[in-house]
GROMACS .gro file of N, CA and C in nm:
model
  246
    1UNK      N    1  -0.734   2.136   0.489
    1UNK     CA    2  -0.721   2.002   0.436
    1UNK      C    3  -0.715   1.904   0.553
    2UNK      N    4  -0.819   1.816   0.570
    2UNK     CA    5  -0.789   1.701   0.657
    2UNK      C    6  -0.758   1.549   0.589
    3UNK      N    7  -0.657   1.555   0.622
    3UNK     CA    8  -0.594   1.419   0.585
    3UNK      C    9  -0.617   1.314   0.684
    4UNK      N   10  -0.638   1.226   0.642
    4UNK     CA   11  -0.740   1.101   0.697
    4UNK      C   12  -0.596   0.985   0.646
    5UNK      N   13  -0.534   0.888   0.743
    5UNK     CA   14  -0.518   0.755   0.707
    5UNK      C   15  -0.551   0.665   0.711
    6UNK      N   16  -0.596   0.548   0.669
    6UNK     CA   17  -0.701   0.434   0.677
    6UNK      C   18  -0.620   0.322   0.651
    7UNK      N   19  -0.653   0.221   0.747
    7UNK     CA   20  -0.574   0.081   0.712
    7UNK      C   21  -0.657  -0.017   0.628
    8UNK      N   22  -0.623  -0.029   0.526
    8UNK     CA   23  -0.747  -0.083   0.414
    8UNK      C   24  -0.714  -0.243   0.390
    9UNK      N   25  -0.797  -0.298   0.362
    9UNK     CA   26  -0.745  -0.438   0.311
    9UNK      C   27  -0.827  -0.479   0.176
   10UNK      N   28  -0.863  -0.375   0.083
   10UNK     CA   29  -0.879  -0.372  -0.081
   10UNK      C   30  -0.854  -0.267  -0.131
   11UNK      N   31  -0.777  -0.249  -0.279
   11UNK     CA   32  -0.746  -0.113  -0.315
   11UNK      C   33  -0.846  -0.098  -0.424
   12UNK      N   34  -0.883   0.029  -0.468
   12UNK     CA   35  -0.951   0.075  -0.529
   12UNK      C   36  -0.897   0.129  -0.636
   13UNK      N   37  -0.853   0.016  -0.770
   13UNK     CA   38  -0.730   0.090  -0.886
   13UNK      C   39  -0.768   0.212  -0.965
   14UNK      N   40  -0.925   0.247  -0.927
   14UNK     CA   41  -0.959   0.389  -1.009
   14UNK      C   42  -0.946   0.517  -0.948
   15UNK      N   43  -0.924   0.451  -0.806
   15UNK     CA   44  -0.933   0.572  -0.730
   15UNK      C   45  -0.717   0.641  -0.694
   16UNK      N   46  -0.652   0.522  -0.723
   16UNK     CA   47  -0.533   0.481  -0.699
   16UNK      C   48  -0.459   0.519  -0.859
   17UNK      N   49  -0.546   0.530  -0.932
   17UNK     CA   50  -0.488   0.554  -1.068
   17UNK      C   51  -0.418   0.700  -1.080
   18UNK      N   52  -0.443   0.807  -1.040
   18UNK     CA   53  -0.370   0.958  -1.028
   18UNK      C   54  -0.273   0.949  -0.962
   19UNK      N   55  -0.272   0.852  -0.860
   19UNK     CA   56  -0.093   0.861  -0.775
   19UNK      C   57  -0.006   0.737  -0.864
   20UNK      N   58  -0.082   0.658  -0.957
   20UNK     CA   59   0.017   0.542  -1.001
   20UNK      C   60   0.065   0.634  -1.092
   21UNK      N   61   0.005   0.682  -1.182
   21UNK     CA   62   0.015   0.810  -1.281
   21UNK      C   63   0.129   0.956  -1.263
   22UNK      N   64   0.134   0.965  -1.123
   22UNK     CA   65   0.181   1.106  -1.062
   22UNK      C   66   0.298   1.040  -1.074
   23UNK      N   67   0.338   0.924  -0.987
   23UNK     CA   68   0.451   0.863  -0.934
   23UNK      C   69   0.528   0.804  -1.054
   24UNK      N   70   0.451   0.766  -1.157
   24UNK     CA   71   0.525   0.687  -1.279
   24UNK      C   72   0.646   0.783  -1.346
   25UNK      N   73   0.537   0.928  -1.402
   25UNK     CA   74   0.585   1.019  -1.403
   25UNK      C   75   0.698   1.095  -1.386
   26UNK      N   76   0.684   1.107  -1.273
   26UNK     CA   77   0.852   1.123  -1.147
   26UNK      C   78   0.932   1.039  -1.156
   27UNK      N   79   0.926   0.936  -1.251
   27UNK     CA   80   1.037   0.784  -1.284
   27UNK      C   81   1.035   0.659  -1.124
   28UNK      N   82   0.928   0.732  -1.098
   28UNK     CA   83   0.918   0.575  -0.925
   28UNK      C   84   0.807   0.513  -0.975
   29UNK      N   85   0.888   0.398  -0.948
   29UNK     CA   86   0.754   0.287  -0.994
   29UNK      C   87   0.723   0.177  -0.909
   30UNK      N   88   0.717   0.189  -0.784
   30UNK     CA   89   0.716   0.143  -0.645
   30UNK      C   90   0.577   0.106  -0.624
   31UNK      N   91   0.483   0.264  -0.688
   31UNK     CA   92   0.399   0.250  -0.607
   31UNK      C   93   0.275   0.142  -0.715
   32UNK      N   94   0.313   0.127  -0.886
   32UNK     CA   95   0.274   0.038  -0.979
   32UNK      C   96   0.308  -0.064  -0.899
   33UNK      N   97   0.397  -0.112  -0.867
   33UNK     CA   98   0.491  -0.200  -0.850
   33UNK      C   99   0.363  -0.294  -0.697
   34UNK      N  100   0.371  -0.212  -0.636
   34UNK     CA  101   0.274  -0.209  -0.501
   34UNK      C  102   0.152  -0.291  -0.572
   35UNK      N  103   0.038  -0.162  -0.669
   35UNK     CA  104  -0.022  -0.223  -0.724
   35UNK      C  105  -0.042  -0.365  -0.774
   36UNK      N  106   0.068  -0.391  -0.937
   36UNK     CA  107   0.065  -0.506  -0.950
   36UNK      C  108   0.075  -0.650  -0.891
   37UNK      N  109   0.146  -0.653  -0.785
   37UNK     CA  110   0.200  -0.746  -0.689
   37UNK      C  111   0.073  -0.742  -0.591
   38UNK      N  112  -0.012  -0.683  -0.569
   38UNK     CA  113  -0.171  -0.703  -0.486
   38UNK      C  114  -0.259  -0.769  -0.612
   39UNK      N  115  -0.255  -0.752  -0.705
   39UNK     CA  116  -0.354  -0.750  -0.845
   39UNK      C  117  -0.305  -0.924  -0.862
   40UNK      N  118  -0.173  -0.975  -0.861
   40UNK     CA  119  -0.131  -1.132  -0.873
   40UNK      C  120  -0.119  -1.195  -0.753
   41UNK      N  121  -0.183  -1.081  -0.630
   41UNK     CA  122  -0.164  -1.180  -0.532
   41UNK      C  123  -0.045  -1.205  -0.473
   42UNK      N  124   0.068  -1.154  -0.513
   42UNK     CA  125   0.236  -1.163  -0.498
   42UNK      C  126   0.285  -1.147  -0.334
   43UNK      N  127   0.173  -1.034  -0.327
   43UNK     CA  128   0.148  -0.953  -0.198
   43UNK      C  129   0.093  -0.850  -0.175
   44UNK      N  130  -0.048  -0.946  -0.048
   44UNK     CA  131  -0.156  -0.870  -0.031
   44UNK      C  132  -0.165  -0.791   0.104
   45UNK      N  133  -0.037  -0.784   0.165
   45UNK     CA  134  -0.023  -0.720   0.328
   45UNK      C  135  -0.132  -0.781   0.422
   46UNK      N  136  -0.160  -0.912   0.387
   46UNK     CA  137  -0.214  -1.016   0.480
   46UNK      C  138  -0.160  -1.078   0.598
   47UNK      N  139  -0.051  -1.082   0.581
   47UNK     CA  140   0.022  -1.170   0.677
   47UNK      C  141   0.057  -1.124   0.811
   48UNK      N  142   0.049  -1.192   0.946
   48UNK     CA  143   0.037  -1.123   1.038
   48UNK      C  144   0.174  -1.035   1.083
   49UNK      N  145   0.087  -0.927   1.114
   49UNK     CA  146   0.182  -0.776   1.162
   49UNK      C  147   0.213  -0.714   1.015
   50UNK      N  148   0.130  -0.727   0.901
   50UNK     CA  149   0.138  -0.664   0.791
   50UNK      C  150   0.026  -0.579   0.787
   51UNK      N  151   0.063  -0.465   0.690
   51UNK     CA  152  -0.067  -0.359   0.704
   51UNK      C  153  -0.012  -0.286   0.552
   52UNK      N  154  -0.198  -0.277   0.494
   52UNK     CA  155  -0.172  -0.158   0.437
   52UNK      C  156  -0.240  -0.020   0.453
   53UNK      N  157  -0.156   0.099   0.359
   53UNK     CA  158  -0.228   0.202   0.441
   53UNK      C  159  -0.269   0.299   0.333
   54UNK      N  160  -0.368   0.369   0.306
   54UNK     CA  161  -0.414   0.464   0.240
   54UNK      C  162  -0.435   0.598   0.317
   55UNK      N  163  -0.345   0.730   0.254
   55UNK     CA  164  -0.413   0.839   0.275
   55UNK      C  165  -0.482   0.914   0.174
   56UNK      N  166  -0.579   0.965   0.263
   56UNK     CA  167  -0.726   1.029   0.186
   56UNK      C  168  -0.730   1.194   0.236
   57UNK      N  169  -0.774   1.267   0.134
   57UNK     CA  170  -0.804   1.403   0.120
   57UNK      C  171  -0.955   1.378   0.071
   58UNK      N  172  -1.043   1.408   0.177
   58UNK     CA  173  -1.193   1.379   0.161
   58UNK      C  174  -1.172   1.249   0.061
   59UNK      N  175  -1.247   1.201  -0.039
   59UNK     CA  176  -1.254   1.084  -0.103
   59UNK      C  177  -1.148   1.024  -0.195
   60UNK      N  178  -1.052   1.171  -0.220
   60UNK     CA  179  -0.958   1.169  -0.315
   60UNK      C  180  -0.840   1.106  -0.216
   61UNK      N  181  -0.730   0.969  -0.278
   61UNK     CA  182  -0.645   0.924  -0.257
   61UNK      C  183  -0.521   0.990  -0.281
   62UNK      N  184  -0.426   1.007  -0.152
   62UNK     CA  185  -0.284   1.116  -0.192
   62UNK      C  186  -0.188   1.065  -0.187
   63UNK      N  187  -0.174   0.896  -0.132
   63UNK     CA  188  -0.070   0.854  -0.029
   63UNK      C  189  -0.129   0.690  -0.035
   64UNK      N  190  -0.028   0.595  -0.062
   64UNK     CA  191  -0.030   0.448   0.009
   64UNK      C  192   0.105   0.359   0.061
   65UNK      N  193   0.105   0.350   0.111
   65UNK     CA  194   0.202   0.273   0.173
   65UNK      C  195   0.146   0.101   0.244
   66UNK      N  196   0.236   0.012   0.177
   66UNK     CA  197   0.199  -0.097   0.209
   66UNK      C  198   0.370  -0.136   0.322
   67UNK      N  199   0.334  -0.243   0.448
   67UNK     CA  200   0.434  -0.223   0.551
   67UNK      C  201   0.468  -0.381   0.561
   68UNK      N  202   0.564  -0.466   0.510
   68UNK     CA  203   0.576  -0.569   0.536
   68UNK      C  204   0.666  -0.633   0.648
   69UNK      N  205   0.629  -0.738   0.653
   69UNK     CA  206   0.765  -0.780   0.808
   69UNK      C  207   0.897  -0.850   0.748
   70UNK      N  208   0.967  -0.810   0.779
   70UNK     CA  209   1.123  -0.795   0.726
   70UNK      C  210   1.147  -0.953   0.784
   71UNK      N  211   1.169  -1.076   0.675
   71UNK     CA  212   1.214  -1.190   0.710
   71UNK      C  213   1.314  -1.255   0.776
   72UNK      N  214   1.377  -1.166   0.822
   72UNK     CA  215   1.533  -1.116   0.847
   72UNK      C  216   1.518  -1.121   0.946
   73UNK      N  217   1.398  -1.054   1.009
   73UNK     CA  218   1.425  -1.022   1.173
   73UNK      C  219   1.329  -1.081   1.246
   74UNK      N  220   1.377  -1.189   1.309
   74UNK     CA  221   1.303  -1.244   1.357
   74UNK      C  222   1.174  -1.204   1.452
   75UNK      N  223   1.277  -1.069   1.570
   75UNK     CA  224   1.200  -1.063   1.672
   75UNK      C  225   1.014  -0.955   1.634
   76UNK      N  226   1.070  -0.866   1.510
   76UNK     CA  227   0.948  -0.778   1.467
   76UNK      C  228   0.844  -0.908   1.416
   77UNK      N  229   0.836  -1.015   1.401
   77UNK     CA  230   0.734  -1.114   1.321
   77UNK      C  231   0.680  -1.165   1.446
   78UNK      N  232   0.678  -1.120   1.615
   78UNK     CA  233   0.596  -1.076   1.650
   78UNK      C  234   0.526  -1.029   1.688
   79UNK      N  235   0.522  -0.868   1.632
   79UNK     CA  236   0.425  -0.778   1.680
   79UNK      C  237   0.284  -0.783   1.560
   80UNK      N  238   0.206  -0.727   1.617
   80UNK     CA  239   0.059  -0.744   1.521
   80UNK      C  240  -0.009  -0.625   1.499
   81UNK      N  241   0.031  -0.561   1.382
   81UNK     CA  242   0.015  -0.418   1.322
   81UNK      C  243  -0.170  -0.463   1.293
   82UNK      N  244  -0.233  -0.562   1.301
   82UNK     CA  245  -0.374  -0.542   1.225
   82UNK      C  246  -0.465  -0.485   1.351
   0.00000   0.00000   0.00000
């Protein structure tokens, strides 16, 4: 198995639908949650030193993690994750 991570900046909700599904499941709803809030725009991991991240098993999606900068702290808002 080679697992591939990719820093993406559009999600693909059909391809993302088996882990929203897996995870709902398991009672976490983080990763819907992730979803919806990109889908209204709420938050799109645009902002600088924000990233999001997809892992891939050949084409199939296993893994996303979106990484925001903590408002709190000043000094991390400036490093530049893009």
């Amino acid at each position: 198995m080679a697992i591939k991570i990719e820093k993406i900046k559009e999600l693909s909700i059909i391809k993302l639908k088996p882990i929203i599904e897996d995870s709902r499941n398991q009672g976490f709803l983080f990763v819907q949650r992730l979803v919806d809030n990109w889908i209204d725009q709420k938050n799109c991991f645009d902002q600088k030193g924000e990233v999001l991240l997809i892992a891939k098993d050949a084409d199939r999606f296993i893994g996303l993690c979106g990484l925001n900068i903590d408002p709190f702290v000043k000094h991390l808002g400036e490093q530049d994750l893009s």
